[in-house]
mmCIF file of C-alpha atoms and ligand atoms in Angstrom:
data_model
loop_
_atom_site.group_PDB
_atom_site.id
_atom_site.type_symbol
_atom_site.label_atom_id
_atom_site.label_comp_id
_atom_site.label_asym_id
_atom_site.label_seq_id
_atom_site.Cartn_x
_atom_site.Cartn_y
_atom_site.Cartn_z
ATOM 1 C CA MET A 1 0.000 0.000 0.000
ATOM 2 C CA THR A 2 1.160 3.518 -0.777
ATOM 3 C CA LYS A 3 2.533 5.496 2.145
ATOM 4 C CA ILE A 4 3.939 8.911 1.378
ATOM 5 C CA GLY A 5 7.029 10.240 3.129
ATOM 6 C CA ILE A 6 7.480 14.004 3.076
ATOM 7 C CA ILE A 7 10.804 15.572 4.045
ATOM 8 C CA GLY A 8 10.250 19.233 4.738
ATOM 9 C CA GLY A 9 13.148 21.620 4.310
ATOM 10 C CA SER A 10 13.709 24.917 6.082
ATOM 11 C CA GLY A 11 10.364 26.651 6.487
ATOM 12 C CA LEU A 12 8.573 23.950 4.508
ATOM 13 C CA ASP A 13 7.880 21.437 7.238
ATOM 14 C CA ASP A 14 4.544 22.595 8.683
ATOM 15 C CA PRO A 15 2.918 19.740 10.647
ATOM 16 C CA GLN A 16 -0.524 21.446 10.207
ATOM 17 C CA LEU A 17 -0.532 19.939 6.708
ATOM 18 C CA LEU A 18 -1.718 16.608 8.121
ATOM 19 C CA GLN A 19 -5.105 15.427 9.372
ATOM 20 C CA ASN A 20 -5.541 12.941 12.242
ATOM 21 C CA ALA A 21 -1.883 13.474 13.082
ATOM 22 C CA HIS A 22 0.143 11.984 15.877
ATOM 23 C CA ASP A 23 3.843 11.971 16.707
ATOM 24 C CA LEU A 24 5.994 8.880 16.532
ATOM 25 C CA ASP A 25 9.301 9.088 18.382
ATOM 26 C CA VAL A 26 11.495 6.583 16.549
ATOM 27 C CA ASP A 27 15.051 5.316 16.539
ATOM 28 C CA THR A 28 16.905 3.532 13.722
ATOM 29 C CA ILE A 29 20.076 1.483 13.381
ATOM 30 C CA TYR A 30 21.699 4.753 12.213
ATOM 31 C CA GLY A 31 20.454 6.752 15.187
ATOM 32 C CA LYS A 32 17.552 9.132 15.627
ATOM 33 C CA PRO A 33 16.062 11.108 12.751
ATOM 34 C CA SER A 34 16.020 14.908 12.917
ATOM 35 C CA ALA A 35 12.599 14.971 14.618
ATOM 36 C CA PRO A 36 9.761 12.688 15.651
ATOM 37 C CA LEU A 37 7.756 11.498 12.671
ATOM 38 C CA LYS A 38 4.387 13.188 12.217
ATOM 39 C CA VAL A 39 2.033 10.447 11.024
ATOM 40 C CA GLY A 40 -1.407 11.207 9.588
ATOM 41 C CA THR A 41 -3.296 11.668 6.341
ATOM 42 C CA ILE A 42 -3.529 14.199 3.513
ATOM 43 C CA GLU A 43 -6.440 13.841 1.092
ATOM 44 C CA GLY A 44 -7.218 10.525 2.784
ATOM 45 C CA LYS A 45 -3.759 9.096 2.008
ATOM 46 C CA ASP A 46 -1.285 7.862 4.601
ATOM 47 C CA VAL A 47 1.518 10.348 5.095
ATOM 48 C CA VAL A 48 4.624 10.580 7.286
ATOM 49 C CA LEU A 49 6.167 14.040 7.662
ATOM 50 C CA LEU A 50 9.735 14.610 8.802
ATOM 51 C CA ALA A 51 11.289 18.031 9.446
ATOM 52 C CA ARG A 52 14.768 17.737 7.906
ATOM 53 C CA HIS A 53 16.379 20.265 10.247
ATOM 54 C CA GLY A 54 14.277 19.411 13.319
ATOM 55 C CA ARG A 55 11.004 21.007 14.380
ATOM 56 C CA GLU A 56 12.800 24.048 15.827
ATOM 57 C CA HIS A 57 15.312 24.193 12.980
ATOM 58 C CA THR A 58 18.230 23.265 15.242
ATOM 59 C CA VAL A 59 20.128 20.821 12.991
ATOM 60 C CA PRO A 60 22.579 22.426 10.502
ATOM 61 C CA PRO A 61 22.858 20.735 7.071
ATOM 62 C CA THR A 62 26.196 19.029 7.816
ATOM 63 C CA PHE A 63 24.833 17.467 10.995
ATOM 64 C CA VAL A 64 21.498 16.182 9.691
ATOM 65 C CA ASN A 65 21.525 12.405 10.118
ATOM 66 C CA TYR A 66 20.397 11.738 6.541
ATOM 67 C CA ARG A 67 20.784 7.977 6.931
ATOM 68 C CA ALA A 68 18.556 7.941 10.010
ATOM 69 C CA ASN A 69 15.990 10.143 8.246
ATOM 70 C CA ILE A 70 15.694 7.844 5.222
ATOM 71 C CA GLN A 71 15.848 4.696 7.355
ATOM 72 C CA ALA A 72 13.094 6.041 9.659
ATOM 73 C CA LEU A 73 10.809 6.655 6.672
ATOM 74 C CA LYS A 74 11.632 3.207 5.302
ATOM 75 C CA ASP A 75 10.949 1.563 8.670
ATOM 76 C CA ALA A 76 7.641 3.466 8.828
ATOM 77 C CA GLY A 77 6.659 1.781 5.550
ATOM 78 C CA CYS A 78 6.993 4.766 3.210
ATOM 79 C CA THR A 79 6.880 3.678 -0.422
ATOM 80 C CA LEU A 80 7.872 7.046 -1.912
ATOM 81 C CA ILE A 81 9.372 10.330 -0.739
ATOM 82 C CA LEU A 82 8.478 13.898 -1.679
ATOM 83 C CA ALA A 83 11.111 16.381 -0.516
ATOM 84 C CA THR A 84 11.034 20.154 -0.339
ATOM 85 C CA THR A 85 14.027 22.441 -0.163
ATOM 86 C CA ALA A 86 14.982 26.066 -0.427
ATOM 87 C CA CYS A 87 17.648 26.859 -2.994
ATOM 88 C CA GLY A 88 19.670 29.707 -4.418
ATOM 89 C CA SER A 89 19.322 30.446 -8.126
ATOM 90 C CA LEU A 90 22.354 30.232 -10.407
ATOM 91 C CA ARG A 91 20.357 31.328 -13.472
ATOM 92 C CA GLU A 92 18.849 34.703 -14.312
ATOM 93 C CA GLU A 93 15.573 33.076 -15.450
ATOM 94 C CA ILE A 94 14.996 31.272 -12.136
ATOM 95 C CA ASP A 95 13.625 34.164 -10.125
ATOM 96 C CA ARG A 96 12.801 34.370 -6.415
ATOM 97 C CA GLY A 97 9.667 32.364 -5.614
ATOM 98 C CA HIS A 98 9.982 30.111 -8.686
ATOM 99 C CA LEU A 99 9.830 26.372 -8.118
ATOM 100 C CA VAL A 100 12.251 23.941 -9.749
ATOM 101 C CA ILE A 101 11.425 20.251 -10.192
ATOM 102 C CA LEU A 102 14.927 18.843 -9.851
ATOM 103 C CA ASP A 103 16.140 16.177 -12.256
ATOM 104 C CA GLN A 104 19.898 16.032 -11.542
ATOM 105 C CA PHE A 105 22.292 16.777 -8.709
ATOM 106 C CA ILE A 106 26.007 17.490 -8.318
ATOM 107 C CA ASP A 107 27.304 16.361 -4.931
ATOM 108 C CA PHE A 108 29.793 18.935 -3.611
ATOM 109 C CA THR A 109 29.433 17.844 0.039
ATOM 110 C CA ARG A 110 32.598 16.835 1.905
ATOM 111 C CA ARG A 111 31.946 15.410 5.330
ATOM 112 C CA ARG A 112 28.707 13.428 5.436
ATOM 113 C CA PRO A 113 28.041 9.711 5.271
ATOM 114 C CA VAL A 114 26.751 9.236 1.735
ATOM 115 C CA SER A 115 26.002 5.508 1.800
ATOM 116 C CA PHE A 116 24.279 2.916 3.984
ATOM 117 C CA TYR A 117 27.043 0.481 3.071
ATOM 118 C CA GLU A 118 30.091 0.958 5.303
ATOM 119 C CA GLU A 119 31.199 -2.583 4.676
ATOM 120 C CA PHE A 120 30.362 -4.951 1.854
ATOM 121 C CA GLU A 121 29.436 -8.578 2.396
ATOM 122 C CA PRO A 122 32.280 -10.745 0.997
ATOM 123 C CA HIS A 123 32.018 -10.401 -2.803
ATOM 124 C CA GLY A 124 28.791 -8.465 -2.304
ATOM 125 C CA ALA A 125 29.830 -5.031 -3.532
ATOM 126 C CA VAL A 126 26.982 -2.512 -3.816
ATOM 127 C CA HIS A 127 27.396 0.382 -6.254
ATOM 128 C CA THR A 128 24.029 2.038 -6.798
ATOM 129 C CA GLY A 129 23.215 3.495 -10.212
ATOM 130 C CA MET A 130 22.651 7.235 -9.953
ATOM 131 C CA ALA A 131 22.320 8.387 -13.579
ATOM 132 C CA ASP A 132 18.758 9.645 -13.077
ATOM 133 C CA PRO A 133 18.384 9.961 -9.327
ATOM 134 C CA PHE A 134 14.969 11.662 -9.171
ATOM 135 C CA ASP A 135 11.924 9.500 -9.856
ATOM 136 C CA ASP A 136 10.337 10.311 -13.230
ATOM 137 C CA ASN A 137 6.743 9.523 -12.256
ATOM 138 C CA LEU A 138 6.913 11.702 -9.163
ATOM 139 C CA ARG A 139 8.569 14.482 -11.167
ATOM 140 C CA SER A 140 5.702 14.345 -13.671
ATOM 141 C CA LEU A 141 3.186 14.592 -10.834
ATOM 142 C CA PHE A 142 5.029 17.680 -9.526
ATOM 143 C CA ASN A 143 5.129 19.283 -12.970
ATOM 144 C CA ASP A 144 1.477 18.508 -13.725
ATOM 145 C CA ALA A 145 0.411 19.874 -10.332
ATOM 146 C CA CYS A 146 2.409 23.093 -10.924
ATOM 147 C CA LYS A 147 0.583 23.492 -14.228
ATOM 148 C CA SER A 148 -2.879 22.893 -12.811
ATOM 149 C CA LEU A 149 -2.222 25.307 -9.913
ATOM 150 C CA ASP A 150 -0.644 27.835 -12.288
ATOM 151 C CA ILE A 151 2.594 28.005 -10.290
ATOM 152 C CA THR A 152 5.649 29.454 -12.041
ATOM 153 C CA HIS A 153 8.061 26.559 -12.241
ATOM 154 C CA HIS A 154 10.948 25.022 -14.174
ATOM 155 C CA GLU A 155 10.359 21.465 -15.341
ATOM 156 C CA THR A 156 13.980 20.402 -14.889
ATOM 157 C CA GLY A 157 17.003 21.656 -12.990
ATOM 158 C CA THR A 158 20.392 20.539 -11.728
ATOM 159 C CA VAL A 159 21.048 21.278 -8.081
ATOM 160 C CA ILE A 160 24.537 21.471 -6.628
ATOM 161 C CA THR A 161 24.580 20.574 -2.957
ATOM 162 C CA ILE A 162 27.355 22.271 -0.993
ATOM 163 C CA GLU A 163 28.552 21.379 2.475
ATOM 164 C CA GLY A 164 27.593 24.658 4.156
ATOM 165 C CA SER A 165 26.768 25.930 6.610
ATOM 166 C CA ARG A 166 28.504 28.903 4.998
ATOM 167 C CA PHE A 167 27.316 30.308 1.691
ATOM 168 C CA SER A 168 29.573 30.141 -1.375
ATOM 169 C CA THR A 169 32.294 32.545 -2.444
ATOM 170 C CA ARG A 170 31.776 34.399 -5.723
ATOM 171 C CA ALA A 171 34.465 32.208 -7.328
ATOM 172 C CA GLU A 172 32.611 29.067 -6.262
ATOM 173 C CA SER A 173 29.247 30.436 -7.370
ATOM 174 C CA ASN A 174 30.644 31.263 -10.826
ATOM 175 C CA MET A 175 32.321 27.856 -11.045
ATOM 176 C CA PHE A 176 29.045 26.083 -10.221
ATOM 177 C CA ARG A 177 27.363 28.036 -13.027
ATOM 178 C CA MET A 178 30.092 26.909 -15.444
ATOM 179 C CA TRP A 179 29.600 23.328 -14.287
ATOM 180 C CA GLY A 180 25.981 23.505 -15.402
ATOM 181 C CA ALA A 181 24.249 23.736 -12.036
ATOM 182 C CA ASP A 182 20.982 25.706 -12.092
ATOM 183 C CA VAL A 183 20.325 25.980 -8.351
ATOM 184 C CA ILE A 184 22.275 25.495 -5.143
ATOM 185 C CA ASN A 185 21.338 24.090 -1.744
ATOM 186 C CA MET A 186 22.812 22.295 1.257
ATOM 187 C CA SER A 187 20.792 19.094 1.607
ATOM 188 C CA VAL A 188 19.514 17.241 -1.447
ATOM 189 C CA ALA A 189 22.576 15.225 -2.472
ATOM 190 C CA PRO A 190 23.040 12.743 0.347
ATOM 191 C CA GLU A 191 19.289 12.480 0.958
ATOM 192 C CA CYS A 192 18.548 11.602 -2.669
ATOM 193 C CA ILE A 193 21.488 9.179 -2.808
ATOM 194 C CA LEU A 194 20.313 7.347 0.299
ATOM 195 C CA ALA A 195 16.699 7.154 -0.897
ATOM 196 C CA ASN A 196 18.010 5.521 -4.097
ATOM 197 C CA GLU A 197 20.130 3.091 -2.085
ATOM 198 C CA ALA A 198 17.074 2.264 0.009
ATOM 199 C CA GLY A 199 15.050 1.662 -3.165
ATOM 200 C CA ILE A 200 12.493 4.378 -2.364
ATOM 201 C CA PRO A 201 11.362 6.574 -5.306
ATOM 202 C CA TYR A 202 12.314 10.171 -4.450
ATOM 203 C CA ALA A 203 11.576 13.568 -5.985
ATOM 204 C CA ALA A 204 12.268 17.079 -4.738
ATOM 205 C CA VAL A 205 10.783 20.493 -5.371
ATOM 206 C CA ALA A 206 13.185 23.392 -4.795
ATOM 207 C CA MET A 207 11.959 26.910 -4.048
ATOM 208 C CA SER A 208 14.303 29.607 -5.254
ATOM 209 C CA THR A 209 14.875 32.157 -2.496
ATOM 210 C CA ASP A 210 17.908 34.169 -3.708
ATOM 211 C CA TYR A 211 20.568 34.607 -6.395
ATOM 212 C CA ASP A 212 23.442 33.306 -4.242
ATOM 213 C CA CYS A 213 26.339 35.735 -4.910
ATOM 214 C CA TRP A 214 27.244 35.437 -8.607
ATOM 215 C CA LYS A 215 25.119 38.403 -9.632
ATOM 216 C CA THR A 216 27.060 41.642 -9.561
ATOM 217 C CA ASP A 217 23.999 43.931 -9.599
ATOM 218 C CA GLU A 218 22.704 42.868 -6.192
ATOM 219 C CA ALA A 219 24.046 42.139 -2.711
ATOM 220 C CA PRO A 220 25.093 38.558 -1.851
ATOM 221 C CA VAL A 221 22.515 36.286 -0.206
ATOM 222 C CA THR A 222 21.868 36.425 3.540
ATOM 223 C CA TRP A 223 19.842 34.052 5.727
ATOM 224 C CA ASP A 224 17.382 36.871 6.462
ATOM 225 C CA ASP A 225 16.710 37.308 2.732
ATOM 226 C CA ILE A 226 15.977 33.609 2.445
ATOM 227 C CA LEU A 227 13.521 33.659 5.362
ATOM 228 C CA GLU A 228 11.718 36.628 3.877
ATOM 229 C CA VAL A 229 11.160 34.893 0.533
ATOM 230 C CA PHE A 230 10.070 31.688 2.312
ATOM 231 C CA LYS A 231 7.360 33.481 4.150
ATOM 232 C CA GLY A 232 5.952 34.950 0.951
ATOM 233 C CA ASN A 233 5.950 31.653 -0.957
ATOM 234 C CA VAL A 234 5.524 28.799 1.467
ATOM 235 C CA GLU A 235 1.851 28.370 0.640
ATOM 236 C CA LYS A 236 2.752 27.587 -2.988
ATOM 237 C CA VAL A 237 4.797 24.614 -1.916
ATOM 238 C CA THR A 238 2.277 23.289 0.585
ATOM 239 C CA SER A 239 -0.594 23.536 -1.920
ATOM 240 C CA LEU A 240 1.630 21.810 -4.487
ATOM 241 C CA ILE A 241 2.350 18.921 -2.125
ATOM 242 C CA VAL A 242 -1.373 18.499 -1.413
ATOM 243 C CA GLU A 243 -2.188 18.548 -5.147
ATOM 244 C CA VAL A 244 0.512 15.956 -5.885
ATOM 245 C CA ILE A 245 -0.773 13.700 -3.113
ATOM 246 C CA LYS A 246 -4.315 14.009 -4.489
ATOM 247 C CA ASN A 247 -3.039 12.561 -7.761
ATOM 248 C CA ILE A 248 -0.965 9.709 -6.342
ATOM 249 C CA ASP A 249 -2.689 6.346 -6.917
HETATM 250 N N1 LIG B 1 19.629 27.598 0.188
HETATM 251 C C1 LIG B 1 18.946 28.699 -0.212
HETATM 252 N N2 LIG B 1 19.763 29.577 -0.832
HETATM 253 C C2 LIG B 1 21.003 29.007 -0.836
HETATM 254 C C3 LIG B 1 22.259 29.407 -1.331
HETATM 255 N N3 LIG B 1 22.432 30.576 -1.954
HETATM 256 N N4 LIG B 1 23.322 28.569 -1.153
HETATM 257 C C4 LIG B 1 23.154 27.379 -0.535
HETATM 258 N N5 LIG B 1 21.979 26.951 -0.039
HETATM 259 C C5 LIG B 1 20.912 27.756 -0.193
#
């Protein structure tokens, strides 16, 4: 049976989304997830919501236990994962408030566990394919829902995930643009990798909140700027998630 895992990024993890909700305080073989799971329904479908950075936003990107988060959703029986994230834009045409339905990532993280497999069984090597890491069916549902809700969005986009918690230098930001990245964030790469390893279809919608620091005609991004744009656009993402869930079989 379908059970939908939602991983809510900064500002996009409102537990009010769910009906008949209760908390589940869980532990996994990789430790505790960022927060208790919020279990309930949306549009009559079983949903498990997890706040990626904790309910009070206390867990910085480097210290999120991504393995525990994915394992907790797997243990809870989730059969697919919808993730939300804020991102910086590396392209003029991706303006503040636009949504991007990610289809590729570049992993520029440095100090996070990026695999469930710390040791192989003898002759049991596991090297997970990652050519197309975001699930196509879920991406189509996101894109169709954006269209029916008339939300300005980009049907594809490559995200580069940096280690953080600092923002990028101008040299880095320009390099990422040359590499072909469209948006930048601090969380998608290991999460998406681990969902693939766990065999759970995963898709992510990224809300553009700033232009990072590559643009010379405006001041570099600050956390306050990001929060401001969140506040103005959060409803778009929550209504999108509800619309997608409506259309999941
Ligand atoms: N999340 C939102 N904006 C970002 C940026 N400019 N860099 C990294 N992560 C972000």
